[in-house]
């Protein structure tokens, strides 16, 4: 493993400046939260920073704050651990989909150190990338999964890279219509979650819009409208400690038996959290019956392009949407 220096940041602006100065000196720098992803990449020599800028020393960035007085929304500091997020009483009560997504991540040990920002910004877990193949993500010009071992790869939005986005919380945050506050050397900007993640067609080397000197500071979640209920369902190839093969985050705004609005996002099937606006429109203003849920699940898979070894994801995803939708609509 290459040696590196550690720099503890006192605030985000200082963190950003440290990264900028290191890069201006011709050296590489990375932000680090819990380090559970980054240090594995350093050990495997996939990335080689000279300086790690430690964000965990920034005070107050690990809090959940209710904004606008009477709970009109919530701001979550990017440095909150996944464990703290999953246990937070307001998150559990009003934004169950996010608490449920956070508690499905990895293991208790990883959830204790892993941060929300780090989870959202983690690099792909494609075995070609992680094993140092000269693939698109590693600076090469080939995606080896296209004709190789693609059991866990994308069925939507793939090409030229076919990775799936690995973060469970990202799927929930898109479903909640969250916004990401990003801080960089020239100021800050707020990016809707759905625009934060980018497809490989846009840039095959990156998974999101962050520039190399920008940090994800916090996440703003709008208030839950009356009648809103939500859930996260994840299918894994073993009982625990692994990423989603397929997952879905569903948020329904219900008026008695009628669905006023729906947001449905898939995980494990695309290089970004994959939203299904055409399915959401099918549900708006309707009673969610067995028949409608089946039609919605069928429509959800329109346009899927499985690779040679992952066609099983098509019926699996259909089943996950069908069951999760019906169960959530039936909840009182
Ligand atoms: C065995 C195993 C199983 C796993 N299973 C799952 C799973 O089921 N679901 C899932 O979602 N994840 C899973 N993960 C990934 C795990 O959740 C991540 O490692 C963790 O969430 C990353 O958080 P961290 O704070 O440790 O990030 P770090 O390792 O500190 O950082 C991760 C990346 O994000 C960047 N980064 C960190 N913070 C910021 C910031 N504020 N702004 C900009 N960039 C930043 C870093 O530079 C780095 O590139 C698994 C990991 C392992 C090792």
Coordinates of C-alpha atoms and ligand atoms in Angstrom, one line a residue:
X1 CA 0.0 0.0 0.0
X2 CA 1.3 3.4 -0.9
X3 CA 2.0 5.7 2.1
X4 CA -0.2 8.7 2.6
X5 CA -0.5 11.7 4.9
X6 CA -3.7 12.3 7.0
X7 CA -5.0 15.8 7.3
X8 CA -7.8 16.4 9.8
X9 CA -10.2 19.1 8.6
X10 CA -11.9 21.5 11.0
X11 CA -14.5 22.7 8.5
X12 CA -15.6 21.9 5.0
X13 CA -14.1 25.0 3.5
X14 CA -10.7 24.0 5.0
X15 CA -11.2 20.5 3.7
X16 CA -11.9 21.7 0.2
X17 CA -8.9 24.0 0.3
X18 CA -6.6 21.2 1.5
X19 CA -7.6 19.0 -1.4
X20 CA -7.2 21.9 -3.9
X21 CA -3.7 22.9 -2.6
X22 CA -2.6 19.3 -2.7
X23 CA -3.7 18.9 -6.3
X24 CA -2.1 22.2 -7.2
X25 CA 1.2 20.8 -5.8
X26 CA 0.9 18.0 -8.3
X27 CA -0.1 15.4 -5.7
X28 CA -3.4 13.4 -5.3
X29 CA -5.9 13.9 -2.5
X30 CA -9.1 12.2 -1.4
X31 CA -11.8 13.1 1.0
X32 CA -12.4 10.4 3.5
X33 CA -15.4 9.8 5.8
X34 CA -15.5 6.4 7.5
X35 CA -12.8 5.1 5.1
X36 CA -14.5 1.7 4.8
X37 CA -14.5 2.0 1.0
X38 CA -11.6 4.3 0.3
X39 CA -9.0 2.4 2.4
X40 CA -9.9 -0.8 0.6
X41 CA -9.3 0.9 -2.7
X42 CA -6.0 2.3 -1.4
X43 CA -4.9 -1.2 -0.2
X44 CA -5.7 -2.7 -3.6
X45 CA -3.8 0.2 -5.3
X46 CA -6.9 1.2 -7.3
X47 CA -6.5 4.7 -6.0
X48 CA -3.3 6.2 -4.7
X49 CA -3.8 9.5 -2.8
X50 CA -0.9 11.3 -1.2
X51 CA -3.1 13.0 1.3
X52 CA -6.4 11.9 2.9
X53 CA -8.5 14.8 4.0
X54 CA -10.4 13.5 7.0
X55 CA -14.0 14.9 7.2
X56 CA -14.9 13.1 10.4
X57 CA -13.1 15.7 12.5
X58 CA -15.6 18.4 11.3
X59 CA -17.9 19.1 14.2
X60 CA -21.7 19.1 13.6
X61 CA -21.8 17.5 10.2
X62 CA -23.3 14.3 11.7
X63 CA -26.6 15.7 12.8
X64 CA -30.2 15.5 11.7
X65 CA -31.9 18.9 11.8
X66 CA -35.6 19.5 11.3
X67 CA -36.0 22.6 9.2
X68 CA -38.7 25.2 9.1
X69 CA -40.1 24.8 12.6
X70 CA -43.0 22.5 12.4
X71 CA -41.1 19.7 10.7
X72 CA -41.3 21.0 7.1
X73 CA -38.3 19.1 6.2
X74 CA -35.0 17.6 7.3
X75 CA -31.3 18.3 6.8
X76 CA -28.9 15.4 7.3
X77 CA -25.2 16.1 7.7
X78 CA -23.2 14.0 5.3
X79 CA -21.0 12.7 8.2
X80 CA -23.8 10.9 10.0
X81 CA -23.0 7.2 10.3
X82 CA -25.4 4.8 8.6
X83 CA -26.1 3.3 12.0
X84 CA -27.1 6.6 13.6
X85 CA -29.2 7.4 10.5
X86 CA -31.1 4.1 10.6
X87 CA -31.9 4.5 14.3
X88 CA -32.9 8.2 14.2
X89 CA -36.6 8.4 15.5
X90 CA -37.7 11.1 13.1
X91 CA -36.1 9.3 10.1
X92 CA -37.8 6.1 11.1
X93 CA -41.2 7.7 11.6
X94 CA -41.4 10.1 8.7
X95 CA -38.8 8.7 6.2
X96 CA -39.0 5.0 6.8
X97 CA -37.5 4.2 3.3
X98 CA -34.3 5.9 4.2
X99 CA -34.0 4.3 7.7
X100 CA -34.7 0.9 6.1
X101 CA -32.2 1.4 3.3
X102 CA -29.5 2.4 5.8
X103 CA -30.1 -0.6 8.0
X104 CA -29.7 -3.0 5.1
X105 CA -26.2 -1.8 4.3
X106 CA -23.3 -4.2 4.8
X107 CA -22.7 -5.2 8.5
X108 CA -23.1 -3.4 11.9
X109 CA -19.3 -2.7 11.9
X110 CA -19.4 -1.0 8.5
X111 CA -22.6 0.9 9.5
X112 CA -20.9 2.1 12.6
X113 CA -18.1 3.8 10.7
X114 CA -19.6 4.3 7.2
X115 CA -21.1 7.8 6.6
X116 CA -24.1 8.8 4.6
X117 CA -21.9 10.9 2.2
X118 CA -19.4 8.1 1.9
X119 CA -22.2 5.6 1.1
X120 CA -23.6 7.8 -1.6
X121 CA -20.1 8.5 -3.1
X122 CA -18.7 5.0 -2.8
X123 CA -17.1 3.6 -6.0
X124 CA -18.7 0.7 -7.9
X125 CA -18.1 -2.9 -6.6
X126 CA -17.8 -4.4 -10.1
X127 CA -15.2 -7.2 -9.7
X128 CA -13.2 -6.0 -12.8
X129 CA -12.8 -2.5 -11.3
X130 CA -12.0 -3.8 -7.8
X131 CA -9.5 -6.4 -9.1
X132 CA -7.5 -3.8 -11.0
X133 CA -8.5 -4.7 -14.5
X134 CA -7.7 -1.8 -16.9
X135 CA -11.4 -1.1 -17.3
X136 CA -13.2 2.1 -18.1
X137 CA -13.5 2.9 -14.3
X138 CA -9.7 2.3 -14.0
X139 CA -8.8 4.6 -16.8
X140 CA -8.9 2.1 -19.6
X141 CA -11.1 1.9 -22.6
X142 CA -13.0 -1.4 -22.1
X143 CA -15.8 -2.6 -19.9
X144 CA -14.9 -6.2 -19.4
X145 CA -18.3 -7.0 -18.0
X146 CA -20.0 -6.4 -21.4
X147 CA -18.8 -9.8 -22.7
X148 CA -17.6 -11.2 -19.4
X149 CA -18.9 -12.1 -15.9
X150 CA -22.0 -9.8 -15.9
X151 CA -24.3 -11.6 -13.4
X152 CA -24.6 -8.6 -11.2
X153 CA -24.5 -5.9 -13.8
X154 CA -27.0 -3.4 -15.2
X155 CA -30.1 -4.2 -17.1
X156 CA -31.0 -0.5 -17.6
X157 CA -28.8 2.4 -18.6
X158 CA -25.7 0.4 -19.3
X159 CA -23.0 1.2 -21.8
X160 CA -20.2 1.9 -22.3
X161 CA -19.8 0.8 -18.7
X162 CA -22.3 -1.7 -17.2
X163 CA -21.8 -1.2 -13.5
X164 CA -24.7 -0.9 -11.1
X165 CA -24.7 1.9 -8.6
X166 CA -23.9 0.2 -5.2
X167 CA -25.5 2.6 -2.7
X168 CA -28.7 1.6 -0.9
X169 CA -29.2 5.0 0.6
X170 CA -28.9 6.7 -2.8
X171 CA -32.0 4.8 -4.0
X172 CA -34.0 6.0 -1.0
X173 CA -32.8 9.6 -1.4
X174 CA -33.9 9.8 -5.0
X175 CA -37.3 8.4 -4.0
X176 CA -37.6 11.1 -1.3
X177 CA -36.7 13.8 -3.8
X178 CA -33.8 14.9 -1.7
X179 CA -31.3 17.6 -2.6
X180 CA -27.5 17.4 -2.1
X181 CA -25.6 20.5 -0.8
X182 CA -22.1 20.4 -2.4
X183 CA -19.2 22.6 -1.3
X184 CA -16.3 23.4 -3.6
X185 CA -13.4 25.8 -3.9
X186 CA -15.5 28.4 -5.7
X187 CA -18.6 28.2 -3.5
X188 CA -21.5 25.8 -3.0
X189 CA -24.4 24.5 -5.0
X190 CA -27.5 22.4 -4.4
X191 CA -28.2 19.5 -6.7
X192 CA -31.4 17.4 -6.8
X193 CA -30.6 13.8 -6.0
X194 CA -31.9 12.6 -9.3
X195 CA -29.3 14.9 -11.1
X196 CA -26.4 14.1 -8.8
X197 CA -25.8 10.6 -10.2
X198 CA -24.7 10.3 -13.9
X199 CA -24.9 7.6 -16.5
X200 CA -21.7 6.2 -18.1
X201 CA -22.8 7.8 -21.4
X202 CA -22.2 11.1 -19.7
X203 CA -18.9 10.1 -18.1
X204 CA -17.8 6.5 -17.8
X205 CA -15.1 7.2 -15.2
X206 CA -17.4 8.9 -12.6
X207 CA -20.7 8.0 -11.0
X208 CA -21.8 11.5 -9.9
X209 CA -21.4 15.2 -10.7
X210 CA -18.9 16.0 -8.0
X211 CA -15.7 17.6 -9.2
X212 CA -12.4 16.3 -7.7
X213 CA -12.3 19.2 -5.3
X214 CA -16.0 19.2 -4.3
X215 CA -17.4 17.6 -1.1
X216 CA -20.9 16.4 -0.3
X217 CA -21.8 18.5 2.8
X218 CA -25.4 17.6 3.6
X219 CA -28.6 16.2 2.3
X220 CA -31.9 18.1 2.4
X221 CA -35.1 16.1 2.4
X222 CA -38.5 17.8 1.8
X223 CA -41.3 17.3 4.3
X224 CA -43.4 14.2 4.1
X225 CA -46.9 15.2 2.9
X226 CA -49.9 13.9 4.9
X227 CA -50.7 10.3 4.1
X228 CA -47.2 9.5 2.9
X229 CA -45.8 6.0 3.6
X230 CA -42.6 4.5 2.3
X231 CA -40.5 1.4 2.3
X232 CA -37.2 -0.1 1.0
X233 CA -37.0 -3.7 -0.1
X234 CA -33.7 -5.3 -1.0
X235 CA -32.9 -8.7 -2.5
X236 CA -29.4 -10.1 -1.9
X237 CA -27.6 -13.2 -3.0
X238 CA -27.0 -14.1 0.6
X239 CA -28.7 -13.1 3.9
X240 CA -26.5 -10.2 4.9
X241 CA -23.3 -8.2 4.3
X242 CA -23.7 -7.5 0.6
X243 CA -25.0 -5.1 -2.0
X244 CA -28.4 -5.4 -3.6
X245 CA -28.9 -7.7 -6.5
X246 CA -32.2 -5.8 -7.0
X247 CA -33.8 -3.3 -4.6
X248 CA -36.7 -0.8 -4.7
X249 CA -37.6 2.3 -2.8
X250 CA -41.2 3.2 -2.9
X251 CA -42.9 6.3 -1.6
X252 CA -46.7 6.6 -1.8
X253 CA -48.8 9.6 -0.9
X254 CA -52.2 8.0 0.0
X255 CA -55.6 9.6 0.5
X256 CA -57.5 6.7 2.1
X257 CA -57.4 3.9 -0.5
X258 CA -56.3 6.2 -3.4
X259 CA -52.7 6.8 -4.3
X260 CA -52.3 10.5 -5.0
X261 CA -48.6 10.4 -5.9
X262 CA -46.0 7.7 -6.2
X263 CA -42.2 7.6 -6.5
X264 CA -40.6 4.3 -7.4
X265 CA -36.8 3.9 -7.7
X266 CA -34.8 0.8 -8.4
X267 CA -31.4 -0.2 -7.1
X268 CA -28.9 -2.9 -8.3
X269 CA -30.1 -2.7 -11.9
X270 CA -28.5 0.5 -13.4
X271 CA -25.4 2.7 -13.1
X272 CA -27.6 5.2 -11.2
X273 CA -30.7 4.9 -8.9
X274 CA -33.3 4.1 -11.6
X275 CA -36.5 6.0 -11.3
X276 CA -39.7 4.9 -13.1
X277 CA -41.7 8.0 -13.8
X278 CA -44.0 6.2 -16.3
X279 CA -44.9 3.7 -13.7
X280 CA -45.5 6.4 -11.1
X281 CA -47.9 8.1 -13.5
X282 CA -49.9 4.8 -13.9
X283 CA -50.5 4.8 -10.1
X284 CA -51.4 8.5 -9.5
X285 CA -55.1 8.9 -8.7
X286 CA -55.7 5.1 -8.6
X287 CA -56.6 2.4 -6.0
X288 CA -53.6 0.1 -6.0
X289 CA -55.2 -3.3 -6.7
X290 CA -53.5 -6.6 -7.4
X291 CA -54.2 -6.1 -11.1
X292 CA -52.8 -2.5 -11.2
X293 CA -49.7 -3.6 -9.2
X294 CA -49.1 -6.4 -11.7
X295 CA -49.5 -4.0 -14.7
X296 CA -47.2 -1.5 -13.0
X297 CA -44.5 -4.2 -12.4
X298 CA -44.8 -5.3 -16.0
X299 CA -44.4 -1.7 -17.3
X300 CA -41.4 -1.2 -15.0
X301 CA -39.4 -3.7 -17.1
X302 CA -40.1 -2.1 -20.4
X303 CA -36.8 -1.2 -22.1
X304 CA -34.7 -3.5 -19.9
X305 CA -31.6 -4.8 -21.8
X306 CA -30.2 -7.7 -19.9
X307 CA -26.7 -8.9 -20.6
X308 CA -25.8 -12.6 -21.3
X309 CA -25.8 -13.7 -17.6
X310 CA -28.2 -11.4 -15.8
X311 CA -31.6 -11.9 -17.5
X312 CA -32.8 -13.4 -14.2
X313 CA -32.9 -9.8 -12.9
X314 CA -35.9 -9.1 -15.2
X315 CA -38.5 -11.4 -13.5
X316 CA -36.8 -10.7 -10.1
X317 CA -37.3 -7.0 -10.4
X318 CA -40.9 -7.4 -11.6
X319 CA -41.7 -9.6 -8.6
X320 CA -40.0 -7.1 -6.2
X321 CA -42.0 -4.2 -7.5
X322 CA -45.3 -6.1 -7.5
X323 CA -45.0 -7.4 -4.0
X324 CA -43.5 -4.3 -2.4
X325 CA -46.1 -2.0 -4.0
X326 CA -49.0 -4.2 -2.9
X327 CA -47.7 -4.6 0.7
X328 CA -47.1 -0.8 1.1
X329 CA -50.5 0.2 -0.4
X330 CA -52.2 -2.3 2.0
X331 CA -50.4 -0.9 5.1
X332 CA -52.6 1.2 7.4
Ligands
LIG1 C1 -18.2 -6.1 2.8 C2 -18.9 -4.8 2.4 C3 -20.3 -4.9 2.1 C4 -20.9 -3.7 1.7 N1 -22.3 -3.8 1.5 C5 -22.9 -2.6 1.2 C6 -24.4 -2.7 1.0 O1 -25.0 -3.7 1.1 N2 -25.0 -1.5 0.6 C7 -24.3 -0.3 0.4 O2 -24.9 0.7 0.1 N3 -23.0 -0.3 0.6 C8 -22.3 -1.4 1.0 N4 -20.9 -1.4 1.2 C9 -20.2 -0.1 1.0 C10 -20.2 0.6 2.3 O3 -21.5 1.0 2.7 C11 -19.3 1.8 2.1 O4 -18.0 1.4 2.2 C12 -19.6 2.9 3.1 O5 -20.9 3.3 3.1 C13 -18.7 4.1 2.7 O6 -18.8 5.1 3.7 P1 -17.5 5.7 4.3 O7 -17.9 6.9 5.1 O8 -16.7 4.7 5.0 O9 -16.8 6.2 2.9 P2 -15.3 6.4 2.6 O10 -14.6 5.1 2.4 O11 -14.7 7.4 3.5 O12 -15.5 7.1 1.2 C14 -16.0 6.5 0.1 C15 -15.8 7.3 -1.2 O13 -16.6 8.5 -1.1 C16 -15.7 9.7 -1.1 N5 -16.2 10.6 0.0 C17 -16.5 10.3 1.3 N6 -17.1 11.3 1.9 C18 -17.2 12.3 0.9 C19 -17.8 13.6 0.9 N7 -18.4 14.1 2.0 N8 -17.8 14.3 -0.2 C20 -17.3 13.7 -1.3 N9 -16.7 12.5 -1.4 C21 -16.7 11.8 -0.3 C22 -14.3 9.1 -0.8 O14 -13.3 9.9 -1.3 C23 -14.4 7.8 -1.4 O15 -14.1 7.8 -2.8 C24 -20.2 -2.5 1.6 C25 -18.9 -2.4 1.9 C26 -18.2 -3.6 2.3 C27 -16.7 -3.5 2.6

